[in-house]
Tab-separated table of C-alpha atoms in Angstrom:
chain	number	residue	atom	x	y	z
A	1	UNK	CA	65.532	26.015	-9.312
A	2	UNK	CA	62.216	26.502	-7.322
A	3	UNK	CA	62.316	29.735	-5.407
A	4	UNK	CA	59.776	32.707	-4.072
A	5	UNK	CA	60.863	36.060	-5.233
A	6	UNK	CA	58.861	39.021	-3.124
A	7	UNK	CA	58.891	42.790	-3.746
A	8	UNK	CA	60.542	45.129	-1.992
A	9	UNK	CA	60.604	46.976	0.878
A	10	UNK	CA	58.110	49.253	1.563
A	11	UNK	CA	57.644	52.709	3.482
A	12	UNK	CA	54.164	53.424	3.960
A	13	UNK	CA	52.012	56.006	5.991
A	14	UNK	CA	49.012	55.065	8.231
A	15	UNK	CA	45.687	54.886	6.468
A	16	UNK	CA	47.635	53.830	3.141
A	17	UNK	CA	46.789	50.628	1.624
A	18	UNK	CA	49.265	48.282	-0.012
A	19	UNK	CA	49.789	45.171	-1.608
A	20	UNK	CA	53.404	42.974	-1.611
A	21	UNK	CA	53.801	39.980	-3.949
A	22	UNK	CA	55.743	36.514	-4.486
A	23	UNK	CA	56.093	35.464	-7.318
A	24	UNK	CA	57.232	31.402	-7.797
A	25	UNK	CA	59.526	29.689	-10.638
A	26	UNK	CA	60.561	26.429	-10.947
A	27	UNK	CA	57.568	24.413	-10.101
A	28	UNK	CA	53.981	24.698	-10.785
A	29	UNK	CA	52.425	27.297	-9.048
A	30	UNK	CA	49.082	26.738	-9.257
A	31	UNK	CA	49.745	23.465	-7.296
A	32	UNK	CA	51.340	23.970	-4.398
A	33	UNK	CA	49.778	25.945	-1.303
A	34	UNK	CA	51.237	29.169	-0.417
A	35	UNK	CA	51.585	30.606	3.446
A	36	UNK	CA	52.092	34.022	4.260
A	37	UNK	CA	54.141	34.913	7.521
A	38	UNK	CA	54.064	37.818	9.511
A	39	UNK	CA	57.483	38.812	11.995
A	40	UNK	CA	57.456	41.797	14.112
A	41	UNK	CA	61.152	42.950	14.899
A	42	UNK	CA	62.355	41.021	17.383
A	43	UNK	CA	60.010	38.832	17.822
A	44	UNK	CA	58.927	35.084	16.083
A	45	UNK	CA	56.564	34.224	13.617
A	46	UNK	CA	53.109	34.210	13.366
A	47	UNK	CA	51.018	32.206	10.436
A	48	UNK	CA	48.950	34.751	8.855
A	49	UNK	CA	47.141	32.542	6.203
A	50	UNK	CA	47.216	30.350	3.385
A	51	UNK	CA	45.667	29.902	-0.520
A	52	UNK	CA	46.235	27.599	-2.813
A	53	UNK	CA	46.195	29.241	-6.270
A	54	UNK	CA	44.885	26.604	-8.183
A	55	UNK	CA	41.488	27.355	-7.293
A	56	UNK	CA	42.120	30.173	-4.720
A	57	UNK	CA	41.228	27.989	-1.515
A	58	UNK	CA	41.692	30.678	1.510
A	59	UNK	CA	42.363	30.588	5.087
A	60	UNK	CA	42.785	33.152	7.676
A	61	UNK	CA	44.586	32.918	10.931
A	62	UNK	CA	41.544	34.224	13.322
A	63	UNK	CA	44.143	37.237	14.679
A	64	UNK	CA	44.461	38.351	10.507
A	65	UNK	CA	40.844	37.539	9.781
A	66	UNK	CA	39.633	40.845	8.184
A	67	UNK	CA	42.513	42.453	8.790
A	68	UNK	CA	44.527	41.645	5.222
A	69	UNK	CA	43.635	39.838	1.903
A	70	UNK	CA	45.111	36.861	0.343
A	71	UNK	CA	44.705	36.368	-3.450
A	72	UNK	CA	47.022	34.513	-6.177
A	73	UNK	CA	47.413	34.908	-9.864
A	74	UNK	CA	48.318	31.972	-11.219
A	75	UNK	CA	48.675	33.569	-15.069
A	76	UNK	CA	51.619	35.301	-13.435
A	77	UNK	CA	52.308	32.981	-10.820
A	78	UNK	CA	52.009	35.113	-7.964
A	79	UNK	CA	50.583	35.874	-4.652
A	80	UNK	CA	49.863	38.751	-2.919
A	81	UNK	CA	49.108	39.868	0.277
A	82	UNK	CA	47.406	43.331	0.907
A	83	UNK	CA	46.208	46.151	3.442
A	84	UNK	CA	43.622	48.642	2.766
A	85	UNK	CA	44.293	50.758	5.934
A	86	UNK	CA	47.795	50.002	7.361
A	87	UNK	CA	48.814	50.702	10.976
A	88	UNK	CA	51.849	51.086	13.198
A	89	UNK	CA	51.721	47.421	14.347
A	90	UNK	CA	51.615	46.299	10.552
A	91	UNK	CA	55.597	47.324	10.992
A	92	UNK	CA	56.734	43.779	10.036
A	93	UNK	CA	58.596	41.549	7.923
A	94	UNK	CA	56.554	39.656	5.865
A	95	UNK	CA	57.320	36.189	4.354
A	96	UNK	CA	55.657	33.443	2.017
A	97	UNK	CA	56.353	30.272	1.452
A	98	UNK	CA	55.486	27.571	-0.372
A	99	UNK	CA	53.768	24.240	1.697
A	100	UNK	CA	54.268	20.662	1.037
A	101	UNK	CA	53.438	17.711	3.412
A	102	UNK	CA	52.801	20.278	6.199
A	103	UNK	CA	55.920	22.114	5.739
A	104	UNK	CA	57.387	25.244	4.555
A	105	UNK	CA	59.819	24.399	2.724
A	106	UNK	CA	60.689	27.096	0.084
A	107	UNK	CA	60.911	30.780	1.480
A	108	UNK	CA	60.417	33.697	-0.098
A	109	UNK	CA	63.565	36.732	1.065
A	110	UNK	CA	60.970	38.289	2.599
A	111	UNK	CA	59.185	41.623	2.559
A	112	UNK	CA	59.735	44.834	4.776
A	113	UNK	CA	57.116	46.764	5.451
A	114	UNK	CA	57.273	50.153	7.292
A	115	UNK	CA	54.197	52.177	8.800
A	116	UNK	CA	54.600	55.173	10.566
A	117	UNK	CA	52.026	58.203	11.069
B	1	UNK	CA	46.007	31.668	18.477
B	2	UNK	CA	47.081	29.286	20.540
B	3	UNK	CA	50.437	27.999	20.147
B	4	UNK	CA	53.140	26.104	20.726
B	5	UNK	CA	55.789	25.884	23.725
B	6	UNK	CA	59.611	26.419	23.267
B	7	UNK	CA	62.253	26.809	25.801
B	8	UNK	CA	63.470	30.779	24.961
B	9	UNK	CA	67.164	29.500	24.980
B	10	UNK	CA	69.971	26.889	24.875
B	11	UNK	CA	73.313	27.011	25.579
B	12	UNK	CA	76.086	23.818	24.909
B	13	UNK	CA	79.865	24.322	23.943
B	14	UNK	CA	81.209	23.747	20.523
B	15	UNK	CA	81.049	20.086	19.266
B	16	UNK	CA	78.233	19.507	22.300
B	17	UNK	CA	74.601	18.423	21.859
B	18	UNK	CA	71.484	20.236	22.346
B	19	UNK	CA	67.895	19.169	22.425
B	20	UNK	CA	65.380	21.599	21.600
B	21	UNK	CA	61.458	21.319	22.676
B	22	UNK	CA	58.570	22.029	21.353
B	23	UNK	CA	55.458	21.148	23.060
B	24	UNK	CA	51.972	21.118	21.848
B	25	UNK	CA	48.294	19.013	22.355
B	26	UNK	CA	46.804	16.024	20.813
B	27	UNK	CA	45.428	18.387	17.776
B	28	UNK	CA	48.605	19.419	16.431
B	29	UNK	CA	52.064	18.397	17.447
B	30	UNK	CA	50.640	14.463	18.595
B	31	UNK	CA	48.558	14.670	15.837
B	32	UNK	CA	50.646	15.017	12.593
B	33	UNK	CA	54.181	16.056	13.897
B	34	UNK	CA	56.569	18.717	13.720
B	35	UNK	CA	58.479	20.725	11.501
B	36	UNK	CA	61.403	22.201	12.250
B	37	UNK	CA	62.853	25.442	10.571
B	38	UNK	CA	66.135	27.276	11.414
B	39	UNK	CA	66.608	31.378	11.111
B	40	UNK	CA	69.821	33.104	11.462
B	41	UNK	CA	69.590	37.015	11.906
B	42	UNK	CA	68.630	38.754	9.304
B	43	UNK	CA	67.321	35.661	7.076
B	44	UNK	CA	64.252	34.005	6.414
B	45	UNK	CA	63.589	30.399	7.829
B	46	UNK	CA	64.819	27.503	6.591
B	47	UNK	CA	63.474	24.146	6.890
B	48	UNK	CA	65.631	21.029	8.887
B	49	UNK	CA	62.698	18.962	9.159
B	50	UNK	CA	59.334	18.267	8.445
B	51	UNK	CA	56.733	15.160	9.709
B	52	UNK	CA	59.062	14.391	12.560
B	53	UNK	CA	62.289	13.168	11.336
B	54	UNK	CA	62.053	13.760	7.127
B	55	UNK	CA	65.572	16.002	6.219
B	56	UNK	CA	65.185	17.823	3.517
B	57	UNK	CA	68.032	17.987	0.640
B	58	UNK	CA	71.097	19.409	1.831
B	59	UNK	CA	70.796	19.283	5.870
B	60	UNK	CA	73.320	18.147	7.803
B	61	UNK	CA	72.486	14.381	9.280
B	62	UNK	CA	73.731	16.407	12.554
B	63	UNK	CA	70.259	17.843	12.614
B	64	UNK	CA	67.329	15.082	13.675
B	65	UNK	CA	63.917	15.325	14.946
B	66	UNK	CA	61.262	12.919	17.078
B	67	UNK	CA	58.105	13.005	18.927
B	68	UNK	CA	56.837	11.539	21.846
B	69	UNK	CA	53.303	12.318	22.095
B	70	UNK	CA	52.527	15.992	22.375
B	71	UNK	CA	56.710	16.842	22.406
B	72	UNK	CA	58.417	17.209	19.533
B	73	UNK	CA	61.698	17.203	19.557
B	74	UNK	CA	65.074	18.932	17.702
B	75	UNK	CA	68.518	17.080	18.376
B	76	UNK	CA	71.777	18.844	16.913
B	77	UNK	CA	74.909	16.982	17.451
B	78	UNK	CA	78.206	17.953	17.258
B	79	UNK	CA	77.566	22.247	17.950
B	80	UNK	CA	79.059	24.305	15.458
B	81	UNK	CA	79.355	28.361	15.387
B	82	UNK	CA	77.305	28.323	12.592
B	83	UNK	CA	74.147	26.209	14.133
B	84	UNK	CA	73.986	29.922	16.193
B	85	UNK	CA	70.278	30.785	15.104
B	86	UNK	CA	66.913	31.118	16.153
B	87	UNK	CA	64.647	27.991	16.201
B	88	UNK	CA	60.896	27.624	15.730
B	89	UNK	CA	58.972	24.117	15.124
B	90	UNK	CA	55.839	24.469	13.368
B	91	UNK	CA	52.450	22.217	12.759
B	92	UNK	CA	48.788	21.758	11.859
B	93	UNK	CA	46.300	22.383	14.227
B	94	UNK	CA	43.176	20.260	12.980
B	95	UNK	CA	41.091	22.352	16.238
B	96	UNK	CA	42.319	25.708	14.806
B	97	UNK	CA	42.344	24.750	11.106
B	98	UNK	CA	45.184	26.297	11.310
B	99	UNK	CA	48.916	26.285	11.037
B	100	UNK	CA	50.811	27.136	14.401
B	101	UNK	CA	54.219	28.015	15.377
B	102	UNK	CA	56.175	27.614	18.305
B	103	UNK	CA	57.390	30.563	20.358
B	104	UNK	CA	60.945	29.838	19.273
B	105	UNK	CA	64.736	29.265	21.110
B	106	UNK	CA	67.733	30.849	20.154
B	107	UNK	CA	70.740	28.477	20.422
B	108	UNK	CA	73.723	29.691	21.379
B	109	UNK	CA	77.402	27.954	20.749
B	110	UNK	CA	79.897	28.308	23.689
């Protein structure tokens, strides 16, 4: 079965940095491009950026230009997404996915991540 | 970054039809398409549709998708409680080199 798998939720305190993963099975990872997708509560989604693992290939979104970094692992088959100084407004759900023909078509459950001062 | 346009809502009665919207420019949604992905509360998105009218395993034939120039479009037939969800199209700006959602419409089943 081809699925994401992220890590759990997360509590964190402005100024912290973090990093959240997803991991992929079923499929080779190292060929398929990953997204990662940022949702505020309540609100829709926003594309944050994109690698492909194979040879680490990555885009930003302008508005997450600078802000977070993208990386993969294909040894483990994983990507990550990290902060080295979190805010308030990084209060999200996060989500990856996994991109073919211009889709996202495999979803990861999704990552919670709390910021408060 | 810019996006694309959604209707906030729709309403229709059980077994009904509703046509959702998603409107875009000649660099994404008339360039390449649509895809369409469905999220209930409280899960992550799943996909109905991708490059206009391409179902992916397991979705209902009571979910199809078109485009007519810049408009893409989401047609669910025959309502059920369950279709109740949040929907966002998606697509690839070649401007932005970038990826784009809509602003999403949450359908809800009379």
């Amino acid at each position: 079965e081809v699925q994401l798998v992220q890590s759990g939720a997360e509590v964190k305190k402005t100024g912290e940095s973090l990093k959240i993963s997803c991991k992929g099975s079923g499929y080779s990872f190292s060929s398929y491009w990953i997204v990662w997708v940022r949702q505020m509560p309540g609100k829709g989604l926003e594309w944050m950026g994109i690698i492909y693992p194979g040879d680490s290939d990555t885009r930003y979104s302008p508005s997450f230009q600078g802000q977070v970094t993208i990386s993969a692992d294909t040894s483990i088959s994983t990507a990550y997404l990290q902060w080295s100084s979190l805010k308030a407004s990084d209060t999200a759900m996060y989500y990856c996915a996994r991109v073919d023909l211009d889709a996202f078509e495999i979803w990861g459950q999704g990552t919670m991540v709390t910021v408060s001062s | 970054q810019a996006g694309l346009t959604q209707p906030p809502s729709v309403s229709k009665g059980l077994r009904q039809t509703a046509t959702l919207t998603c409107t875009g420019n000649s660099n994404n949604v008339g360039n390449q398409g649509a895809a369409w992905l469905q999220q209930h509360q409280g899960h992550p998105p799943k996909l109905l549709s991708f490059r206009n009218n391409n179902r992916p395993s397991g979705i209902s034939e009571r979910f199809s998708a078109s485009r007519s120039g810049n408009t893409a479009s989401l047609t669910i037939t025959g309502l059920q409680p369950e279709d109740e969800a949040d929907y966002y199209c998606s697509a690839w700006d070649s401007s932005l080199s970038a990826y784009v959602f809509g602003t999403g419409t949450k359908v809800t089943v009379l």
